Amino acid sequence: MGKKNSKLTPREVADLRAMTQYTEKELKEFYKCFLTDFPDGRLTVKDFLRVYGKLHPLENAKKLAVHVFEAFDRNKDGFIAFREFIAALSVTARGTLEEKLKWAFNLYDLDENGYITKNDTLEIVRAVCKMMGDIDELPNDGYTPEKRTDLIFRQVDKNMDGRISLDEFIEGAKNDPIVVSGCFLIDTS
């Protein structure tokens, strides 16, 4: 699935169908568009920021976009290959609640230690707030990024060890979707 392959092989299609929610026709169309936009078969951070900027035209979206890029780049080679792109797109667009939450957990686990720490959470919450507008211009609901982070931990960190496990994250989202969706901007429907 690199720049030399203008079409997916039957084996690649079968593999991608098994790991995504897309039909063969959809995969082939996505791949064609992907190669049109990224002829070398992969996105760089710069490419991703350009595309993400079109979806979220605020300059403030850059920091969050970098975190999203890193979540898409599963093999951590600094590029998003079509396989990584379509897998993440499938989960975020058509995945079950649990699949979306697992993907989101990986987005927020910045140091990839298997837990979301307060620092991880605060960085993401700040990036989301910054994307939505200057922190000083947010609605005056009294919830600064720090207070939102504290709220998340009070609601989700059940064993109060200062970090959120995947199980706690999923349980927290299922038990209190308003906290998780409001603080992490996850659609829990």
XYZ file of C-alpha atoms in Angstrom:
189
model
C 0.000 0.000 0.000
C 2.692 2.483 -0.951
C 3.305 4.905 -3.794
C 3.988 2.149 -6.336
C 0.578 0.518 -5.838
C -2.242 2.428 -7.449
C -4.771 -0.271 -6.524
C -5.344 -2.440 -3.519
C -4.657 -6.133 -4.038
C -7.454 -8.614 -3.289
C -5.495 -9.722 -0.210
C -5.177 -6.116 1.032
C -8.900 -5.555 0.492
C -9.755 -8.708 2.416
C -7.407 -7.684 5.247
C -8.846 -4.161 5.416
C -12.426 -5.438 5.305
C -11.673 -7.718 8.248
C -10.304 -4.833 10.344
C -12.761 -2.068 9.368
C -16.456 -1.423 8.936
C -16.047 -0.571 5.236
C -17.143 -2.424 2.113
C -14.754 -3.348 -0.668
C -16.167 -0.544 -2.819
C -15.717 2.023 -0.048
C -12.156 0.891 0.659
C -11.195 1.153 -2.992
C -12.717 4.633 -3.222
C -10.992 5.780 -0.030
C -7.692 4.395 -1.315
C -8.072 6.159 -4.656
C -8.774 9.475 -2.907
C -5.949 8.882 -0.429
C -3.439 8.368 -3.253
C -4.785 11.394 -5.113
C -4.178 13.570 -2.059
C -1.015 11.775 -0.893
C 0.682 10.223 -3.934
C 3.494 8.705 -1.892
C 0.910 6.714 0.088
C 1.386 8.341 3.469
C 0.579 11.505 5.379
C 3.185 13.543 7.162
C 2.407 15.677 10.205
C 2.421 18.697 7.900
C -0.087 17.013 5.540
C -2.281 16.039 8.477
C -2.241 19.554 9.923
C -3.304 20.924 6.537
C -6.203 18.453 6.240
C -7.211 18.821 9.898
C -7.067 22.591 9.488
C -9.709 22.374 6.767
C -12.003 20.457 9.125
C -11.183 22.675 12.108
C -10.127 26.000 10.581
C -9.019 27.543 13.837
C -5.295 28.090 14.236
C -5.746 26.848 17.773
C -6.504 23.300 16.548
C -2.839 22.590 15.808
C -1.911 21.142 19.207
C -4.909 18.811 19.270
C -4.254 17.844 15.638
C -0.741 16.713 16.560
C -2.192 14.446 19.259
C -4.743 13.055 16.795
C -1.949 12.457 14.254
C 0.004 10.512 16.872
C -3.077 8.402 17.657
C -3.523 7.585 13.944
C 0.205 6.756 13.559
C 0.014 3.414 15.383
C 3.491 2.179 14.395
C 5.067 5.515 15.421
C 7.111 5.941 12.235
C 6.113 9.599 11.833
C 3.706 8.906 8.964
C 0.122 7.775 8.576
C -0.112 5.010 6.006
C -3.438 4.183 4.371
C -3.894 1.150 6.628
C -3.521 3.288 9.770
C -5.734 6.007 8.310
C -8.601 3.724 7.339
C -8.444 1.772 10.613
C -8.738 4.954 12.688
C -11.394 6.407 10.400
C -13.446 3.233 10.649
C -13.356 3.267 14.450
C -14.115 6.962 14.801
C -16.839 6.996 12.146
C -18.486 3.581 12.467
C -17.082 1.882 15.530
C -19.019 0.741 18.531
C -18.983 2.859 21.661
C -16.365 0.568 23.180
C -14.138 0.773 20.060
C -14.416 4.563 20.042
C -13.553 4.712 23.721
C -10.514 2.464 23.279
C -9.336 4.677 20.428
C -9.944 7.813 22.494
C -8.095 6.255 25.424
C -5.060 5.803 23.173
C -5.373 9.431 22.083
C -5.313 10.641 25.686
C -2.628 8.240 26.926
C 0.092 10.590 25.719
C 3.040 8.720 27.188
C 1.568 5.347 26.150
C 1.995 3.784 29.579
C -1.462 2.212 29.613
C -2.963 4.898 31.846
C -4.299 8.391 31.448
C -2.614 10.621 33.993
C -3.745 14.017 35.198
C -0.981 15.582 33.088
C -2.168 13.676 29.993
C -5.734 14.781 30.646
C -4.817 18.378 31.360
C -2.814 18.619 28.129
C -5.701 17.275 26.046
C -8.310 19.396 27.832
C -6.155 22.486 27.293
C -5.730 21.602 23.608
C -9.492 21.123 23.211
C -10.219 24.393 25.019
C -7.640 26.180 22.903
C -9.173 24.732 19.743
C -12.606 25.973 20.826
C -11.268 29.445 21.424
C -9.062 31.350 23.766
C -9.378 29.872 27.252
C -10.260 33.349 28.505
C -13.137 33.483 25.984
C -14.762 30.162 26.969
C -18.180 30.275 28.608
C -17.837 31.346 32.189
C -19.011 28.051 33.663
C -16.234 28.138 36.240
C -14.506 25.144 34.706
C -10.951 25.927 33.788
C -8.959 23.115 32.143
C -7.590 22.304 35.591
C -11.077 22.108 37.127
C -12.334 19.993 34.202
C -9.410 17.628 34.745
C -10.200 17.387 38.450
C -13.851 16.680 37.613
C -12.869 13.892 35.239
C -10.680 12.290 37.862
C -13.316 12.546 40.600
C -15.857 10.872 38.321
C -13.696 8.316 36.507
C -10.661 7.414 38.657
C -12.594 5.002 40.874
C -9.604 3.635 42.801
C -8.232 7.176 43.253
C -4.687 6.228 42.277
C -4.197 9.384 40.219
C -4.450 7.636 36.871
C -7.251 6.262 34.736
C -7.013 2.732 33.366
C -8.746 1.656 30.178
C -11.362 -0.193 32.237
C -12.039 2.880 34.397
C -12.239 5.055 31.272
C -14.772 2.777 29.580
C -16.799 2.319 32.761
C -16.726 6.063 33.405
C -18.009 6.809 29.922
C -20.779 4.275 30.232
C -21.805 5.391 33.726
C -21.512 9.131 33.180
C -21.376 9.925 29.463
C -21.876 13.631 30.111
C -18.604 13.916 32.015
C -16.620 11.996 29.431
C -18.237 13.490 26.342
C -18.162 16.997 27.772
C -14.570 16.868 28.918
C -13.082 14.640 26.254
C -15.454 15.609 23.423
C -16.404 12.014 22.702
C -19.722 11.138 21.139
C -20.945 8.408 23.473
C -24.115 7.697 21.509
